[in-house]
mmCIF file of N, CA and C in Angstrom:
data_model
loop_
_atom_site.group_PDB
_atom_site.id
_atom_site.type_symbol
_atom_site.label_atom_id
_atom_site.label_comp_id
_atom_site.label_asym_id
_atom_site.label_seq_id
_atom_site.Cartn_x
_atom_site.Cartn_y
_atom_site.Cartn_z
ATOM 1 N N MET L 27 25.011 -30.217 14.644
ATOM 2 C CA MET L 27 24.594 -31.288 15.532
ATOM 3 C C MET L 27 23.079 -31.455 15.413
ATOM 4 N N ARG L 28 22.625 -32.675 15.241
ATOM 5 C CA ARG L 28 21.207 -32.986 15.123
ATOM 6 C C ARG L 28 20.603 -33.068 16.508
ATOM 7 N N CYS L 29 19.560 -32.290 16.751
ATOM 8 C CA CYS L 29 18.952 -32.272 18.083
ATOM 9 C C CYS L 29 17.761 -33.203 18.175
ATOM 10 N N MET L 30 16.840 -33.155 17.194
ATOM 11 C CA MET L 30 15.630 -33.965 17.268
ATOM 12 C C MET L 30 16.005 -35.438 17.258
ATOM 13 N N GLY L 31 15.559 -36.143 18.252
ATOM 14 C CA GLY L 31 15.810 -37.562 18.322
ATOM 15 C C GLY L 31 17.055 -37.936 19.096
ATOM 16 N N LYS L 32 17.893 -36.985 19.445
ATOM 17 C CA LYS L 32 19.108 -37.305 20.195
ATOM 18 C C LYS L 32 18.753 -37.967 21.514
ATOM 19 N N THR L 33 17.775 -37.426 22.201
ATOM 20 C CA THR L 33 17.365 -38.013 23.472
ATOM 21 C C THR L 33 16.909 -39.444 23.264
ATOM 22 N N GLY L 34 16.137 -39.650 22.220
ATOM 23 C CA GLY L 34 15.645 -41.001 21.930
ATOM 24 C C GLY L 34 16.769 -41.978 21.659
ATOM 25 N N ARG L 35 17.737 -41.555 20.878
ATOM 26 C CA ARG L 35 18.870 -42.420 20.553
ATOM 27 C C ARG L 35 19.637 -42.783 21.815
ATOM 28 N N VAL L 36 19.948 -41.773 22.632
ATOM 29 C CA VAL L 36 20.706 -42.001 23.859
ATOM 30 C C VAL L 36 19.885 -42.839 24.834
ATOM 31 N N LEU L 37 18.608 -42.539 24.979
ATOM 32 C CA LEU L 37 17.740 -43.293 25.881
ATOM 33 C C LEU L 37 17.668 -44.755 25.451
ATOM 34 N N ARG L 38 17.498 -44.988 24.169
ATOM 35 C CA ARG L 38 17.427 -46.358 23.637
ATOM 36 C C ARG L 38 18.724 -47.117 23.941
ATOM 37 N N GLU L 39 19.873 -46.477 23.691
ATOM 38 C CA GLU L 39 21.164 -47.115 23.961
ATOM 39 C C GLU L 39 21.295 -47.484 25.439
ATOM 40 N N VAL L 40 20.938 -46.553 26.309
ATOM 41 C CA VAL L 40 21.089 -46.780 27.753
ATOM 42 C C VAL L 40 20.117 -47.849 28.248
ATOM 43 N N LEU L 41 18.857 -47.764 27.850
ATOM 44 C CA LEU L 41 17.890 -48.772 28.301
ATOM 45 C C LEU L 41 18.299 -50.163 27.832
ATOM 46 N N ASN L 42 18.748 -50.271 26.585
ATOM 47 C CA ASN L 42 19.178 -51.568 26.062
ATOM 48 C C ASN L 42 20.425 -52.071 26.783
ATOM 49 N N THR L 43 21.382 -51.182 27.010
ATOM 50 C CA THR L 43 22.635 -51.572 27.667
ATOM 51 C C THR L 43 22.399 -52.084 29.080
ATOM 52 N N TYR L 44 21.488 -51.438 29.805
ATOM 53 C CA TYR L 44 21.275 -51.776 31.213
ATOM 54 C C TYR L 44 20.048 -52.653 31.447
ATOM 55 N N GLY L 45 19.401 -53.093 30.384
ATOM 56 C CA GLY L 45 18.264 -54.000 30.518
ATOM 57 C C GLY L 45 17.065 -53.393 31.221
ATOM 58 N N ILE L 46 16.856 -52.099 31.005
ATOM 59 C CA ILE L 46 15.719 -51.402 31.608
ATOM 60 C C ILE L 46 14.628 -51.286 30.552
ATOM 61 N N SER L 47 13.434 -51.730 30.883
ATOM 62 C CA SER L 47 12.334 -51.657 29.925
ATOM 63 C C SER L 47 11.732 -50.252 29.894
ATOM 64 N N GLN L 48 11.083 -49.951 28.783
ATOM 65 C CA GLN L 48 10.370 -48.677 28.667
ATOM 66 C C GLN L 48 9.318 -48.580 29.767
ATOM 67 N N ASN L 49 8.669 -49.696 30.057
ATOM 68 C CA ASN L 49 7.623 -49.712 31.075
ATOM 69 C C ASN L 49 8.186 -49.401 32.462
ATOM 70 N N LYS L 50 9.354 -49.978 32.796
ATOM 71 C CA LYS L 50 9.974 -49.697 34.101
ATOM 72 C C LYS L 50 10.296 -48.218 34.231
ATOM 73 N N LEU L 51 10.837 -47.629 33.163
ATOM 74 C CA LEU L 51 11.157 -46.202 33.205
ATOM 75 C C LEU L 51 9.883 -45.383 33.362
ATOM 76 N N ALA L 52 8.846 -45.736 32.621
ATOM 77 C CA ALA L 52 7.575 -45.013 32.695
ATOM 78 C C ALA L 52 7.010 -45.058 34.119
ATOM 79 N N ILE L 53 7.054 -46.229 34.734
ATOM 80 C CA ILE L 53 6.545 -46.366 36.109
ATOM 81 C C ILE L 53 7.378 -45.513 37.065
ATOM 82 N N ALA L 54 8.695 -45.577 36.924
ATOM 83 C CA ALA L 54 9.575 -44.802 37.810
ATOM 84 C C ALA L 54 9.355 -43.303 37.653
ATOM 85 N N MET L 55 8.966 -42.879 36.447
ATOM 86 C CA MET L 55 8.730 -41.458 36.183
ATOM 87 C C MET L 55 7.297 -41.038 36.475
ATOM 88 N N GLY L 56 6.393 -41.998 36.557
ATOM 89 C CA GLY L 56 4.982 -41.666 36.745
ATOM 90 C C GLY L 56 4.323 -41.145 35.482
ATOM 91 N N VAL L 57 4.785 -41.653 34.323
ATOM 92 C CA VAL L 57 4.194 -41.259 33.041
ATOM 93 C C VAL L 57 3.686 -42.507 32.320
ATOM 94 N N ARG L 58 2.884 -42.297 31.291
ATOM 95 C CA ARG L 58 2.390 -43.415 30.485
ATOM 96 C C ARG L 58 3.545 -44.004 29.659
ATOM 97 N N ARG L 59 3.491 -45.302 29.464
ATOM 98 C CA ARG L 59 4.522 -45.970 28.669
ATOM 99 C C ARG L 59 4.555 -45.421 27.253
ATOM 100 N N SER L 60 3.423 -44.977 26.742
ATOM 101 C CA SER L 60 3.373 -44.444 25.383
ATOM 102 C C SER L 60 4.241 -43.192 25.235
ATOM 103 N N VAL L 61 4.399 -42.436 26.324
ATOM 104 C CA VAL L 61 5.251 -41.245 26.290
ATOM 105 C C VAL L 61 6.709 -41.671 26.133
ATOM 106 N N VAL L 62 7.121 -42.656 26.936
ATOM 107 C CA VAL L 62 8.493 -43.167 26.839
ATOM 108 C C VAL L 62 8.718 -43.774 25.462
ATOM 109 N N TYR L 63 7.718 -44.477 24.947
ATOM 110 C CA TYR L 63 7.800 -45.066 23.601
ATOM 111 C C TYR L 63 8.101 -43.986 22.556
ATOM 112 N N ARG L 64 7.432 -42.843 22.663
ATOM 113 C CA ARG L 64 7.640 -41.768 21.684
ATOM 114 C C ARG L 64 9.043 -41.179 21.781
ATOM 115 N N TRP L 65 9.601 -41.068 22.998
ATOM 116 C CA TRP L 65 10.995 -40.613 23.129
ATOM 117 C C TRP L 65 11.927 -41.658 22.544
ATOM 118 N N PHE L 66 11.704 -42.914 22.961
ATOM 119 C CA PHE L 66 12.540 -44.048 22.575
ATOM 120 C C PHE L 66 12.627 -44.180 21.058
ATOM 121 N N ASN L 67 11.530 -43.938 20.377
ATOM 122 C CA ASN L 67 11.466 -44.078 18.919
ATOM 123 C C ASN L 67 11.661 -42.756 18.179
ATOM 124 N N GLU L 68 12.154 -41.747 18.896
ATOM 125 C CA GLU L 68 12.528 -40.458 18.320
ATOM 126 C C GLU L 68 11.364 -39.743 17.629
ATOM 127 N N LEU L 69 10.158 -39.948 18.153
ATOM 128 C CA LEU L 69 8.988 -39.267 17.606
ATOM 129 C C LEU L 69 8.839 -37.879 18.206
ATOM 130 N N ILE L 70 9.220 -37.745 19.474
ATOM 131 C CA ILE L 70 9.205 -36.453 20.161
ATOM 132 C C ILE L 70 10.431 -36.374 21.064
ATOM 133 N N ASP L 71 10.827 -35.175 21.410
ATOM 134 C CA ASP L 71 11.903 -34.965 22.375
ATOM 135 C C ASP L 71 11.300 -34.426 23.666
ATOM 136 N N PRO L 72 11.792 -34.894 24.803
ATOM 137 C CA PRO L 72 11.301 -34.359 26.074
ATOM 138 C C PRO L 72 11.822 -32.951 26.323
ATOM 139 N N THR L 73 11.141 -32.225 27.185
ATOM 140 C CA THR L 73 11.597 -30.888 27.580
ATOM 141 C C THR L 73 12.829 -31.009 28.479
ATOM 142 N N GLY L 74 13.462 -29.899 28.741
ATOM 143 C CA GLY L 74 14.615 -29.880 29.638
ATOM 144 C C GLY L 74 14.258 -30.390 31.024
ATOM 145 N N ASP L 75 13.106 -29.958 31.541
ATOM 146 C CA ASP L 75 12.665 -30.424 32.858
ATOM 147 C C ASP L 75 12.454 -31.938 32.866
ATOM 148 N N THR L 76 11.942 -32.451 31.764
ATOM 149 C CA THR L 76 11.691 -33.883 31.668
ATOM 150 C C THR L 76 12.997 -34.657 31.580
ATOM 151 N N LEU L 77 14.010 -34.084 30.947
ATOM 152 C CA LEU L 77 15.321 -34.737 30.915
ATOM 153 C C LEU L 77 15.828 -34.975 32.341
ATOM 154 N N VAL L 78 15.630 -33.988 33.201
ATOM 155 C CA VAL L 78 16.037 -34.136 34.605
ATOM 156 C C VAL L 78 15.248 -35.275 35.247
ATOM 157 N N LYS L 79 13.954 -35.364 34.964
ATOM 158 C CA LYS L 79 13.121 -36.430 35.529
ATOM 159 C C LYS L 79 13.557 -37.801 35.013
ATOM 160 N N ILE L 80 14.000 -37.870 33.754
ATOM 161 C CA ILE L 80 14.511 -39.127 33.212
ATOM 162 C C ILE L 80 15.745 -39.560 33.999
ATOM 163 N N VAL L 81 16.649 -38.620 34.234
ATOM 164 C CA VAL L 81 17.871 -38.941 34.983
ATOM 165 C C VAL L 81 17.537 -39.385 36.404
ATOM 166 N N VAL L 82 16.621 -38.695 37.057
ATOM 167 C CA VAL L 82 16.229 -39.062 38.426
ATOM 168 C C VAL L 82 15.625 -40.472 38.445
ATOM 169 N N ALA L 83 14.769 -40.774 37.483
ATOM 170 C CA ALA L 83 14.156 -42.107 37.420
ATOM 171 C C ALA L 83 15.210 -43.173 37.131
ATOM 172 N N LEU L 84 16.110 -42.897 36.193
ATOM 173 C CA LEU L 84 17.178 -43.848 35.902
ATOM 174 C C LEU L 84 18.053 -44.076 37.137
ATOM 175 N N LYS L 85 18.275 -43.019 37.894
ATOM 176 C CA LYS L 85 19.083 -43.120 39.111
ATOM 177 C C LYS L 85 18.432 -44.075 40.114
ATOM 178 N N LEU L 86 17.103 -44.039 40.203
ATOM 179 C CA LEU L 86 16.374 -44.954 41.088
ATOM 180 C C LEU L 86 16.492 -46.403 40.613
ATOM 181 N N LEU L 87 16.511 -46.572 39.288
ATOM 182 C CA LEU L 87 16.549 -47.917 38.709
ATOM 183 C C LEU L 87 17.963 -48.485 38.647
ATOM 184 N N ASP L 88 18.925 -47.633 38.285
ATOM 185 C CA ASP L 88 20.316 -48.085 38.136
ATOM 186 C C ASP L 88 21.205 -46.848 38.028
ATOM 187 N N ILE L 89 21.976 -46.577 39.054
ATOM 188 C CA ILE L 89 22.812 -45.368 39.095
ATOM 189 C C ILE L 89 23.777 -45.329 37.905
ATOM 190 N N ASP L 90 24.289 -46.478 37.510
ATOM 191 C CA ASP L 90 25.211 -46.513 36.367
ATOM 192 C C ASP L 90 24.507 -46.100 35.081
ATOM 193 N N ALA L 91 23.249 -46.502 34.933
ATOM 194 C CA ALA L 91 22.476 -46.117 33.756
ATOM 195 C C ALA L 91 22.258 -44.609 33.728
ATOM 196 N N ALA L 92 21.967 -44.030 34.879
ATOM 197 C CA ALA L 92 21.762 -42.577 34.959
ATOM 198 C C ALA L 92 23.035 -41.834 34.578
ATOM 199 N N GLN L 93 24.155 -42.286 35.122
ATOM 200 C CA GLN L 93 25.429 -41.630 34.815
ATOM 201 C C GLN L 93 25.784 -41.782 33.341
ATOM 202 N N ASP L 94 25.524 -42.955 32.785
ATOM 203 C CA ASP L 94 25.813 -43.202 31.373
ATOM 204 C C ASP L 94 24.934 -42.323 30.480
ATOM 205 N N PHE L 95 23.658 -42.170 30.857
ATOM 206 C CA PHE L 95 22.747 -41.318 30.084
ATOM 207 C C PHE L 95 23.287 -39.892 30.031
ATOM 208 N N VAL L 96 23.671 -39.359 31.187
ATOM 209 C CA VAL L 96 24.192 -37.990 31.247
ATOM 210 C C VAL L 96 25.473 -37.874 30.436
ATOM 211 N N ARG L 97 26.356 -38.844 30.576
ATOM 212 C CA ARG L 97 27.626 -38.809 29.835
ATOM 213 C C ARG L 97 27.384 -38.844 28.324
ATOM 214 N N ARG L 98 26.505 -39.753 27.887
ATOM 215 C CA ARG L 98 26.237 -39.869 26.450
ATOM 216 C C ARG L 98 25.519 -38.631 25.908
ATOM 217 N N TYR L 99 24.592 -38.099 26.700
ATOM 218 C CA TYR L 99 23.804 -36.958 26.229
ATOM 219 C C TYR L 99 24.599 -35.661 26.265
ATOM 220 N N LEU L 100 25.229 -35.382 27.376
ATOM 221 C CA LEU L 100 25.955 -34.122 27.529
ATOM 222 C C LEU L 100 27.405 -34.208 27.070
ATOM 223 N N GLY L 101 27.950 -35.409 27.057
ATOM 224 C CA GLY L 101 29.333 -35.574 26.636
ATOM 225 C C GLY L 101 29.577 -35.059 25.237
ATOM 226 N N GLU L 102 28.610 -35.270 24.345
ATOM 227 C CA GLU L 102 28.742 -34.787 22.968
ATOM 228 C C GLU L 102 28.792 -33.268 22.923
ATOM 229 N N ILE L 103 28.082 -32.622 23.817
ATOM 230 C CA ILE L 103 28.091 -31.161 23.860
ATOM 231 C C ILE L 103 29.487 -30.676 24.224
ATOM 232 N N LEU L 104 30.081 -31.303 25.218
ATOM 233 C CA LEU L 104 31.417 -30.915 25.643
ATOM 234 C C LEU L 104 32.450 -31.208 24.565
ATOM 235 N N GLU L 105 32.288 -32.325 23.852
ATOM 236 C CA GLU L 105 33.220 -32.673 22.791
ATOM 237 C C GLU L 105 33.115 -31.718 21.612
ATOM 238 N N ASP L 106 31.895 -31.197 21.339
ATOM 239 C CA ASP L 106 31.679 -30.284 20.224
ATOM 240 C C ASP L 106 32.248 -28.900 20.499
ATOM 241 N N GLU L 107 32.481 -28.580 21.761
ATOM 242 C CA GLU L 107 32.951 -27.251 22.136
ATOM 243 C C GLU L 107 34.273 -26.949 21.445
ATOM 244 N N GLY L 108 34.372 -25.744 20.921
ATOM 245 C CA GLY L 108 35.622 -25.313 20.316
ATOM 246 C C GLY L 108 35.775 -25.687 18.860
ATOM 247 N N GLU L 109 34.728 -26.208 18.237
ATOM 248 C CA GLU L 109 34.825 -26.581 16.830
ATOM 249 C C GLU L 109 34.581 -25.395 15.909
ATOM 250 N N GLY L 110 34.431 -24.210 16.468
ATOM 251 C CA GLY L 110 34.303 -23.027 15.616
ATOM 252 C C GLY L 110 32.916 -22.451 15.609
ATOM 253 N N GLU L 111 31.996 -23.078 14.930
ATOM 254 C CA GLU L 111 30.657 -22.527 14.777
ATOM 255 C C GLU L 111 29.914 -22.539 16.099
ATOM 256 N N GLY L 112 29.356 -21.388 16.471
ATOM 257 C CA GLY L 112 28.603 -21.286 17.701
ATOM 258 C C GLY L 112 29.477 -21.268 18.939
ATOM 259 N N GLU L 113 30.743 -21.051 18.747
ATOM 260 C CA GLU L 113 31.680 -21.034 19.871
ATOM 261 C C GLU L 113 31.395 -19.846 20.786
ATOM 262 N N VAL L 114 31.494 -20.061 22.078
ATOM 263 C CA VAL L 114 31.206 -19.009 23.047
ATOM 264 C C VAL L 114 32.481 -18.231 23.346
ATOM 265 N N ASP L 115 32.387 -16.900 23.247
ATOM 266 C CA ASP L 115 33.486 -16.029 23.654
ATOM 267 C C ASP L 115 33.361 -15.865 25.159
ATOM 268 N N ARG L 116 34.252 -16.509 25.897
ATOM 269 C CA ARG L 116 34.146 -16.553 27.351
ATOM 270 C C ARG L 116 34.336 -15.186 28.003
ATOM 271 N N SER L 117 34.969 -14.255 27.303
ATOM 272 C CA SER L 117 35.168 -12.927 27.894
ATOM 273 C C SER L 117 33.880 -12.114 27.884
ATOM 274 N N THR L 118 32.966 -12.433 26.949
ATOM 275 C CA THR L 118 31.705 -11.684 26.869
ATOM 276 C C THR L 118 30.487 -12.571 27.053
ATOM 277 N N ASN L 119 30.696 -13.896 27.115
ATOM 278 C CA ASN L 119 29.595 -14.864 27.213
ATOM 279 C C ASN L 119 28.619 -14.746 26.057
ATOM 280 N N THR L 120 29.105 -14.452 24.873
ATOM 281 C CA THR L 120 28.261 -14.378 23.691
ATOM 282 C C THR L 120 28.727 -15.394 22.685
ATOM 283 N N GLU L 121 27.801 -15.815 21.834
ATOM 284 C CA GLU L 121 28.139 -16.778 20.788
ATOM 285 C C GLU L 121 28.622 -16.051 19.558
ATOM 286 N N SER L 122 29.640 -16.613 18.924
ATOM 287 C CA SER L 122 30.087 -16.082 17.634
ATOM 288 C C SER L 122 29.475 -16.925 16.536
ATOM 289 N N SER L 123 29.352 -16.371 15.333
ATOM 290 C CA SER L 123 28.740 -17.150 14.264
ATOM 291 C C SER L 123 29.697 -17.520 13.193
#
């Protein structure tokens, strides 16, 4: 699974689908628009804490957009589960290789 840029791809899809501008998201988050631009264009990935802030800001702007972002971003993780590589042994909570 490709990690770098995943946030940007999902963010771009959600913002476009719900008609939310990069500037609106930046204002709702209290960050510079250039930061959102870099996520949107897959130049950098936000930290885990920032992902939560993105969801909170999207929730303020459009609850459906926030839910869609979480579904698109985390849904792939749930779908990938059980494909073999990196599978978690639930009895020991360790990853197998």
